CSV table of C-alpha atoms in Angstrom, one decimal:
chain,number,residue,atom,x,y,z
A,1,MET,CA,-64.4,25.1,28.1
A,2,TYR,CA,-62.2,26.5,30.8
A,3,TYR,CA,-62.3,25.7,34.5
A,4,ASN,CA,-62.4,28.4,37.1
A,5,ASN,CA,-60.5,26.5,39.6
A,6,PHE,CA,-57.1,25.5,38.3
A,7,LYS,CA,-56.4,23.2,41.2
A,8,MET,CA,-59.6,21.3,40.6
A,9,SER,CA,-58.8,20.9,36.9
A,10,LEU,CA,-55.3,19.6,37.7
A,11,THR,CA,-56.9,17.0,40.0
A,12,ILE,CA,-59.3,15.9,37.3
A,13,ILE,CA,-56.4,15.6,34.8
A,14,ARG,CA,-54.4,13.4,37.2
A,15,GLN,CA,-57.4,11.1,37.6
A,16,LEU,CA,-58.5,10.8,34.0
A,17,VAL,CA,-55.2,11.0,32.0
A,18,PRO,CA,-53.2,7.7,31.9
A,19,PRO,CA,-49.9,7.9,33.9
A,20,ALA,CA,-47.9,6.3,31.1
A,21,LYS,CA,-47.8,9.6,29.1
A,22,SER,CA,-45.9,12.7,30.3
A,23,PHE,CA,-47.8,16.0,29.8
A,24,CYS,CA,-47.2,19.7,30.5
A,25,VAL,CA,-49.8,22.3,31.4
A,26,ASN,CA,-48.5,25.6,30.1
A,27,ASN,CA,-51.5,27.1,28.2
A,28,ILE,CA,-50.1,25.8,24.9
A,29,LYS,CA,-52.5,24.6,22.2
A,30,LEU,CA,-52.2,20.9,21.3
A,31,ARG,CA,-51.0,20.0,17.8
A,32,GLN,CA,-53.1,16.7,18.1
A,33,PRO,CA,-56.1,16.4,20.5
A,34,ILE,CA,-55.8,13.7,23.1
A,35,VAL,CA,-58.6,11.1,22.8
A,36,CYS,CA,-60.1,10.3,26.2
A,37,ASN,CA,-63.6,10.2,27.8
A,38,LEU,CA,-64.1,13.2,30.1
A,39,TYR,CA,-67.0,14.2,32.3
A,40,ASN,CA,-68.2,17.8,32.4
A,41,TYR,CA,-68.7,18.7,36.0
A,42,SER,CA,-70.7,21.9,35.2
A,43,THR,CA,-73.3,20.3,32.9
A,44,LYS,CA,-73.1,16.8,34.4
A,45,SER,CA,-72.6,15.4,30.8
A,46,PRO,CA,-69.7,13.7,29.1
A,47,VAL,CA,-67.3,15.8,27.1
A,48,ALA,CA,-66.7,14.8,23.5
A,49,ALA,CA,-63.2,13.8,22.5
A,50,GLY,CA,-61.3,16.6,20.7
A,51,SER,CA,-63.5,19.4,22.1
A,52,ASP,CA,-62.1,22.7,23.2
A,53,ASN,CA,-61.2,21.9,26.8
A,54,VAL,CA,-58.3,22.2,29.2
A,55,LEU,CA,-56.6,19.0,27.9
A,56,ASN,CA,-56.1,20.8,24.5
A,57,ASN,CA,-53.5,22.8,26.3
A,58,LEU,CA,-51.3,19.8,27.0
A,59,THR,CA,-48.2,19.3,24.8
A,60,ASP,CA,-46.2,16.2,24.1
A,61,TRP,CA,-42.8,17.6,23.4
A,62,GLU,CA,-41.5,14.4,21.8
A,63,THR,CA,-44.3,14.5,19.2
A,64,LEU,CA,-43.7,18.2,18.6
A,65,SER,CA,-40.0,17.6,18.0
A,66,ARG,CA,-40.6,14.8,15.5
A,67,LYS,CA,-43.0,17.0,13.5
A,68,LYS,CA,-40.6,19.9,13.3
A,69,LYS,CA,-39.2,20.3,9.7
A,70,VAL,CA,-35.5,19.5,9.1
A,71,SER,CA,-33.6,22.4,7.4
A,72,LYS,CA,-31.6,21.7,4.2
A,73,ALA,CA,-28.3,22.6,5.9
A,74,MET,CA,-29.0,20.2,8.8
A,75,LYS,CA,-30.1,17.5,6.4
A,76,ALA,CA,-27.0,17.9,4.4
A,77,TYR,CA,-24.8,17.7,7.5
A,78,LEU,CA,-26.5,14.5,8.7
A,79,GLU,CA,-26.1,13.0,5.2
A,80,ARG,CA,-22.4,13.8,5.1
A,81,ALA,CA,-21.9,12.3,8.6
A,82,GLN,CA,-23.7,9.2,7.6
A,83,ALA,CA,-21.8,8.9,4.3
A,84,HIS,CA,-18.5,9.2,6.1
A,85,ASP,CA,-19.5,6.4,8.6
A,86,GLU,CA,-20.4,4.1,5.7
A,87,PHE,CA,-17.2,5.0,3.9
A,88,MET,CA,-15.1,4.1,7.0
A,89,LYS,CA,-17.0,0.8,7.4
A,90,THR,CA,-16.2,-0.1,3.8
A,91,GLN,CA,-12.6,0.7,4.2
A,92,GLN,CA,-12.3,-1.3,7.4
A,93,PHE,CA,-13.9,-4.3,5.6
A,94,GLU,CA,-11.5,-4.0,2.7
A,95,TYR,CA,-8.5,-3.7,5.0
A,96,ALA,CA,-9.5,-6.8,6.9
A,97,ILE,CA,-9.8,-8.7,3.6
A,98,GLY,CA,-6.4,-7.5,2.4
A,99,LYS,CA,-4.8,-8.4,5.7
A,100,ARG,CA,-6.2,-11.9,5.5
A,101,HIS,CA,-4.9,-12.3,1.9
A,102,LEU,CA,-1.4,-11.1,3.0
A,103,ALA,CA,-1.4,-13.6,5.9
A,104,ASN,CA,-2.3,-16.4,3.5
A,105,MET,CA,0.5,-15.4,1.0
A,106,MET,CA,3.0,-15.3,3.9
A,107,GLY,CA,1.8,-18.7,5.2
A,108,GLU,CA,0.7,-17.3,8.6
A,109,ASP,CA,-2.5,-17.4,10.7
A,110,PRO,CA,-4.8,-14.5,9.7
A,111,GLU,CA,-6.3,-14.3,13.2
A,112,THR,CA,-2.9,-13.5,14.8
A,113,PHE,CA,-1.5,-11.4,11.9
A,114,THR,CA,-0.6,-8.0,13.4
A,115,GLN,CA,0.2,-4.6,11.8
A,116,LYS,CA,3.9,-5.3,12.2
A,117,ASP,CA,3.4,-8.5,10.2
A,118,VAL,CA,1.5,-6.5,7.6
A,119,ASP,CA,4.4,-4.0,7.2
A,120,ARG,CA,6.9,-6.8,7.0
A,121,ALA,CA,4.9,-8.6,4.3
A,122,ILE,CA,4.5,-5.4,2.3
A,123,GLU,CA,8.2,-4.8,2.4
A,124,TYR,CA,8.9,-8.3,1.3
A,125,LEU,CA,6.3,-8.6,-1.4
A,126,PHE,CA,6.8,-5.1,-2.8
A,127,PRO,CA,10.4,-4.1,-2.5
A,128,SER,CA,11.2,-0.5,-3.3
A,129,GLY,CA,14.4,1.3,-3.7
A,130,ILE,CA,12.9,4.8,-3.2
A,131,TYR,CA,14.8,6.6,-0.5
A,132,ASP,CA,11.9,8.5,1.0
A,133,PRO,CA,9.8,6.2,3.2
A,134,ALA,CA,6.7,8.2,2.5
A,135,ALA,CA,6.8,7.2,-1.2
A,136,ARG,CA,7.0,3.4,-0.5
A,137,PRO,CA,3.9,1.2,-0.7
A,138,LEU,CA,2.1,0.7,2.6
A,139,MET,CA,-1.0,-0.8,4.1
A,140,LYS,CA,-2.3,0.9,7.2
A,141,PRO,CA,-5.7,0.8,9.1
A,142,PRO,CA,-8.2,3.3,7.7
A,143,GLU,CA,-8.1,5.2,11.0
A,144,GLU,CA,-4.5,6.1,10.4
A,145,ILE,CA,-4.9,6.9,6.7
A,146,PHE,CA,-8.1,9.0,6.7
A,147,PRO,CA,-8.4,11.8,9.3
A,148,ALA,CA,-11.0,11.4,11.9
A,149,ARG,CA,-14.2,13.4,11.7
A,150,LYS,CA,-16.7,14.3,14.3
A,151,ALA,CA,-20.0,12.3,14.4
A,152,ALA,CA,-23.3,14.1,14.2
A,153,GLU,CA,-23.3,16.7,17.0
A,154,PHE,CA,-27.1,17.3,17.0
A,155,ASP,CA,-30.3,15.4,16.1
A,156,GLU,CA,-32.8,16.2,13.4
A,157,ALA,CA,-34.7,18.6,15.6
A,158,GLY,CA,-31.5,20.7,16.0
A,159,ARG,CA,-30.8,19.8,19.6
A,160,PRO,CA,-27.1,19.3,20.3
A,161,HIS,CA,-26.0,16.1,22.0
A,162,HIS,CA,-23.2,17.7,24.0
A,163,TYR,CA,-23.9,20.2,26.8
A,164,LEU,CA,-20.8,22.3,25.8
A,165,PHE,CA,-21.8,22.4,22.1
A,166,TYR,CA,-22.1,26.2,22.0
A,167,THR,CA,-18.5,26.7,23.1
A,168,GLY,CA,-17.4,25.7,19.6
A,169,LYS,CA,-14.9,23.2,21.0
A,170,PRO,CA,-16.9,20.8,23.3
A,171,ASN,CA,-14.3,18.1,23.5
A,172,PHE,CA,-11.5,20.5,24.5
A,173,PHE,CA,-13.5,22.2,27.1
A,174,LYS,CA,-14.9,18.9,28.4
A,175,VAL,CA,-11.2,17.8,29.1
A,176,MET,CA,-10.5,21.1,30.8
A,177,TYR,CA,-13.7,20.8,32.9
A,178,ASP,CA,-12.8,17.2,33.9
A,179,ALA,CA,-9.3,18.3,34.9
A,180,ALA,CA,-10.6,21.1,37.1
A,181,GLU,CA,-13.1,18.7,38.7
A,182,ASN,CA,-10.2,16.3,39.4
A,183,ILE,CA,-8.2,19.1,41.0
A,184,GLN,CA,-11.1,19.9,43.3
A,185,GLN,CA,-11.6,16.3,44.3
A,186,ALA,CA,-7.8,16.0,45.0
A,187,TYR,CA,-8.1,19.1,47.3
A,188,VAL,CA,-11.1,17.6,49.1
A,189,PHE,CA,-9.3,14.3,49.6
A,190,GLU,CA,-6.2,16.0,50.9
A,191,ASP,CA,-8.3,17.9,53.4
A,192,LYS,CA,-9.7,14.7,54.7
A,193,VAL,CA,-6.3,13.2,55.1
A,194,ILE,CA,-5.0,16.3,56.9
A,195,ARG,CA,-7.9,16.1,59.3
A,196,LYS,CA,-7.0,12.5,60.1
A,197,LYS,CA,-3.4,13.7,60.7
A,198,ALA,CA,-2.0,11.4,58.1
A,199,THR,CA,0.7,12.0,55.4
A,200,PRO,CA,0.7,10.9,51.8
A,201,ASP,CA,2.5,7.7,50.9
A,202,PRO,CA,5.7,8.5,49.0
A,203,ASN,CA,5.6,5.2,47.2
A,204,SER,CA,2.2,6.0,45.7
A,205,SER,CA,3.4,9.3,44.0
A,206,LEU,CA,2.8,9.7,40.3
A,207,ASN,CA,6.0,9.2,38.3
A,208,LEU,CA,6.0,11.0,34.9
A,209,SER,CA,9.7,11.1,34.2
A,210,SER,CA,9.5,8.6,31.4
A,211,SER,CA,6.7,10.3,29.4
A,212,VAL,CA,5.8,13.6,28.0
A,213,TRP,CA,2.6,15.5,27.2
A,214,VAL,CA,1.1,14.9,23.8
A,215,THR,CA,2.0,17.5,21.2
A,216,LYS,CA,-0.6,20.0,19.9
A,217,ASP,CA,-1.1,18.0,16.8
A,218,GLN,CA,-1.6,14.8,18.7
A,219,LEU,CA,-4.0,16.5,21.1
A,220,GLU,CA,-6.0,17.8,18.1
A,221,GLN,CA,-6.2,14.2,16.8
A,222,ILE,CA,-7.5,12.9,20.1
A,223,LEU,CA,-10.1,15.7,20.4
A,224,VAL,CA,-10.9,15.8,16.7
A,225,GLU,CA,-10.9,19.6,17.1
A,226,SER,CA,-8.5,22.4,16.1
A,227,ILE,CA,-7.1,24.4,19.0
A,228,THR,CA,-4.9,27.5,19.3
A,229,ASP,CA,-1.4,27.7,20.8
A,230,LEU,CA,-2.8,29.5,23.8
A,231,GLU,CA,-5.4,26.8,24.4
A,232,TYR,CA,-2.7,24.2,24.2
A,233,ASP,CA,-0.6,26.1,26.7
A,234,ASN,CA,-3.6,26.3,29.1
A,235,PHE,CA,-4.2,22.6,28.7
A,236,LYS,CA,-0.6,21.8,29.7
A,237,LEU,CA,-0.8,24.3,32.6
A,238,VAL,CA,-3.9,22.7,34.0
A,239,MET,CA,-2.6,19.1,33.5
A,240,GLU,CA,0.7,19.9,35.1
A,241,ARG,CA,-1.1,21.4,38.1
A,242,LEU,CA,-3.1,18.3,38.5
A,243,ALA,CA,0.0,16.1,38.1
A,244,SER,CA,1.9,18.1,40.8
A,245,LEU,CA,-0.7,17.4,43.5
A,246,PRO,CA,0.4,14.9,46.2
A,247,TYR,CA,-2.6,12.6,45.5
A,248,ALA,CA,-2.5,12.9,41.7
A,249,TYR,CA,-2.1,9.1,41.5
A,250,ARG,CA,-5.8,8.8,42.1
A,251,PHE,CA,-6.3,10.2,38.6
A,252,LYS,CA,-3.5,8.3,36.9
A,253,GLU,CA,-5.8,6.9,34.2
A,254,PHE,CA,-7.1,10.4,33.2
A,255,ILE,CA,-3.5,11.9,33.2
A,256,GLU,CA,-1.9,9.0,31.2
A,257,LYS,CA,-4.5,9.5,28.4
A,258,PHE,CA,-2.6,12.7,27.4
A,259,ARG,CA,1.0,11.3,28.0
A,260,LYS,CA,3.2,9.5,25.5
A,261,PRO,CA,6.2,7.4,26.5
A,262,LEU,CA,9.5,8.7,25.3
A,263,GLY,CA,10.5,5.4,23.8
A,264,SER,CA,7.4,5.3,21.6
A,265,GLN,CA,8.2,8.4,19.6
A,266,ARG,CA,7.7,8.2,15.8
A,267,PHE,CA,11.4,8.4,15.0
A,268,ALA,CA,11.8,4.9,16.6
A,269,LEU,CA,9.6,3.5,13.9
A,270,GLU,CA,11.4,5.1,11.0
A,271,ILE,CA,15.0,3.9,11.6
A,272,PRO,CA,16.6,3.4,8.2
A,273,LYS,CA,18.3,0.1,7.4
A,274,PRO,CA,22.0,0.3,6.7
A,275,SER,CA,23.3,0.0,3.2
A,276,TYR,CA,26.6,-1.8,2.3
A,277,ASP,CA,29.5,-0.5,0.3
A,278,ASP,CA,32.0,-2.4,-1.9
A,279,ASP,CA,34.0,-3.5,1.1
A,280,GLY,CA,30.9,-5.1,2.7
A,281,ARG,CA,30.7,-2.4,5.5
A,282,ALA,CA,27.3,-1.1,6.6
A,283,PHE,CA,26.8,2.6,6.3
A,284,VAL,CA,24.0,5.1,7.0
A,285,THR,CA,24.0,8.7,5.7
A,286,THR,CA,22.0,11.5,7.3
A,287,TYR,CA,21.3,14.6,5.2
A,288,GLU,CA,20.1,18.0,6.2
A,289,CYS,CA,22.0,18.2,9.5
A,290,LEU,CA,21.2,21.8,10.5
A,291,ARG,CA,22.2,24.0,13.3
A,292,LYS,CA,22.0,27.8,13.2
A,293,LYS,CA,23.3,28.6,9.7
A,294,ALA,CA,25.4,25.4,9.4
A,295,ARG,CA,24.3,22.7,7.0
A,296,GLY,CA,25.9,19.3,6.3
A,297,ASP,CA,25.6,15.6,6.0
A,298,VAL,CA,27.1,12.8,8.2
A,299,THR,CA,27.9,9.2,7.2
A,300,ILE,CA,28.5,6.4,9.8
A,301,ARG,CA,30.4,3.2,8.7
A,302,SER,CA,30.5,0.0,10.7
A,303,PRO,CA,32.7,-1.7,11.6
A,304,GLY,CA,35.3,1.0,12.0
A,305,THR,CA,38.3,2.2,14.1
A,306,GLY,CA,36.9,5.5,15.4
A,307,LYS,CA,38.3,7.6,12.6
A,308,ILE,CA,36.5,11.0,12.3
A,309,THR,CA,36.8,13.0,9.0
A,310,ILE,CA,35.4,16.5,8.8
A,311,ASN,CA,35.7,18.2,5.3
A,312,GLY,CA,38.8,16.0,4.6
A,313,LYS,CA,40.4,16.8,8.0
A,314,ASP,CA,40.5,15.0,11.4
A,315,LEU,CA,39.0,16.3,14.6
A,316,THR,CA,41.5,19.2,14.7
A,317,TYR,CA,39.2,20.9,12.1
A,318,PHE,CA,37.8,22.6,15.2
A,319,ASP,CA,40.3,24.7,17.2
A,320,ASP,CA,38.3,24.9,20.5
A,321,VAL,CA,37.9,22.0,22.8
A,322,GLN,CA,34.2,22.5,23.3
A,323,SER,CA,33.3,21.9,19.7
A,324,ARG,CA,35.4,18.8,19.7
A,325,GLU,CA,33.5,17.5,22.7
A,326,GLN,CA,30.2,18.2,21.0
A,327,VAL,CA,31.2,15.9,18.1
A,328,LEU,CA,32.5,13.1,20.4
A,329,PHE,CA,29.6,13.1,22.9
A,330,PRO,CA,27.2,10.9,20.9
A,331,LEU,CA,29.9,8.3,20.3
A,332,ILE,CA,31.0,8.3,23.9
A,333,PHE,CA,27.4,8.1,25.2
A,334,THR,CA,26.6,5.1,23.1
A,335,GLY,CA,30.0,3.4,23.5
A,336,MET,CA,30.6,3.5,19.7
A,337,GLN,CA,33.7,5.7,19.7
A,338,ASN,CA,36.1,2.9,18.6
A,339,LYS,CA,33.5,0.8,16.6
A,340,VAL,CA,32.5,3.1,13.8
A,341,ASP,CA,34.0,5.6,11.4
A,342,VAL,CA,32.5,9.1,10.8
A,343,GLU,CA,32.6,11.1,7.6
A,344,CYS,CA,31.2,14.7,7.7
A,345,ASN,CA,30.7,17.4,5.1
A,346,ILE,CA,29.7,20.7,6.7
A,347,GLU,CA,29.5,24.3,5.5
A,348,GLY,CA,28.1,27.7,6.7
A,349,GLY,CA,27.9,29.1,10.2
A,350,GLY,CA,30.6,29.1,12.9
A,351,PRO,CA,32.3,26.4,15.0
A,352,SER,CA,29.3,26.2,17.4
A,353,GLY,CA,26.8,25.7,14.7
A,354,GLN,CA,28.8,23.3,12.7
A,355,SER,CA,29.7,21.1,15.8
A,356,GLY,CA,26.0,21.1,16.8
A,357,ALA,CA,24.9,20.0,13.3
A,358,ILE,CA,27.5,17.2,13.2
A,359,ARG,CA,26.5,16.1,16.7
A,360,TRP,CA,22.9,15.7,15.7
A,361,GLY,CA,23.8,13.9,12.5
A,362,ILE,CA,26.0,11.4,14.3
A,363,ALA,CA,23.3,10.7,16.9
A,364,TRP,CA,20.6,10.4,14.2
A,365,SER,CA,22.8,7.9,12.2
A,366,LEU,CA,23.7,5.8,15.2
A,367,ARG,CA,20.1,4.8,15.6
A,368,SER,CA,20.7,2.1,13.0
A,369,PHE,CA,23.6,0.6,15.1
A,370,VAL,CA,22.2,0.6,18.7
A,371,ASP,CA,19.5,-1.4,20.4
A,372,ALA,CA,16.1,-0.1,21.6
A,373,GLU,CA,17.2,0.4,25.2
A,374,MET,CA,20.1,2.7,24.1
A,375,LEU,CA,17.7,4.5,21.8
A,376,LYS,CA,15.5,5.4,24.8
A,377,GLN,CA,18.5,6.7,26.7
A,378,MET,CA,19.6,8.8,23.8
A,379,GLN,CA,16.1,10.3,23.6
A,380,VAL,CA,16.1,11.1,27.3
A,381,ALA,CA,19.5,12.7,27.0
A,382,GLY,CA,18.3,15.0,24.2
A,383,LEU,CA,20.6,13.6,21.5
A,384,LEU,CA,17.8,13.0,19.0
A,385,THR,CA,16.1,16.4,19.4
A,386,ARG,CA,16.9,18.9,16.7
A,387,ASP,CA,17.8,22.4,17.9
A,388,HIS,CA,15.7,24.9,15.8
A,389,ARG,CA,16.9,28.0,17.5
A,390,ARG,CA,18.0,30.9,15.2
A,391,ARG,CA,19.6,34.3,15.7
A,392,GLU,CA,16.9,36.8,16.5
A,393,ARG,CA,16.7,39.7,14.0
A,394,LYS,CA,17.6,43.3,14.9
A,395,LYS,CA,14.5,45.5,15.4
A,396,PRO,CA,14.1,49.0,13.9
A,397,GLY,CA,14.9,51.8,16.3
A,398,GLN,CA,16.9,49.5,18.6
A,399,PRO,CA,20.7,48.8,18.8
A,400,GLY,CA,20.0,45.0,18.7
A,401,ALA,CA,17.3,42.4,18.9
A,402,ARG,CA,16.4,43.1,22.5
A,403,LYS,CA,18.7,46.0,23.5
A,404,LYS,CA,17.0,49.3,23.9
A,405,PRO,CA,18.4,52.9,24.0
A,406,THR,CA,19.3,54.1,27.4
A,407,TRP,CA,16.3,55.9,29.0
A,408,LYS,CA,17.0,58.8,31.4
A,409,LYS,CA,14.4,60.7,33.2
A,410,ARG,CA,16.5,63.9,33.5
């Protein structure tokens, strides 16, 4: 039956229904009738359980969600996510066993056996003469070998776990949202300081000179999402704005999650070991030294007397002084100008391109003969960064790449 007075019925429900359950009165029919002993106030007689009364309009949403059928696509998605998790657990277990066996073969403690020790053991037990490091045997954690995948983003009822799920990139927009929230909090804190007539402590400022923002690929690995170049530019713009605020040190932990030290770049982990010639001198050869249209290779030999050979000639191969300075700069910067000999083969391009290619090749080869501290200084100075710039092509209808015909109104 239905009650004429809704307020009275709601009072009766509060008195008779146990408070441990949560119900909703929305005139929705129950999937399962609630079993309880009610009293019919109109006929002064008890109401049978499961009869057509107002309690049949209460809905337990959790029971309703569990009864909802799971679609085939959602079931397949959840099965794939579960299979990937089980696969990663198996790989991690096998990696732990392999690391323990390596430690026992090397006579070291398995509990303190690090990844560096694993690399050293692999290099010792499985020597390889292959030049390309990517073709040599290796043993890395499964997280580095197999790309990360997102966990299940919604439950069996189809409800997403993340409140930004329908943006398509919830992790990326969550980072952007957190950055905007931190900027607003920094403004609020700055206003409080100004009202107190105080000034920020210069010693507490955030120093980011020794680190750089993560690259687009690294950010995609952190977020486990693919982003566009425009979204990456927006990310850097927001983070730089946050880092430029006077009280950005309050959010140092959040900012440093997306910064990488200059000294920990990947090139530092791939420094080739020198080879030895018939005279017993160590040498390192760097191929594919490119700049504009110039292409060549550079060989550094140590010890040496500072002799420089370019296509069979000395440094006078270049007529202008600027090109000669470009070749000498890496040697002078590292203090190796009289300690090594340099042999270069270069072709294509002009003096500027050839000197730039030789400069990069010398700096790249000197990594094997300098210490880690000098390596960081070379990275900060830009000696280890390749210059990918090329000549811009001429456009149709224009005299040059950017030059336009003269426009006259009259």
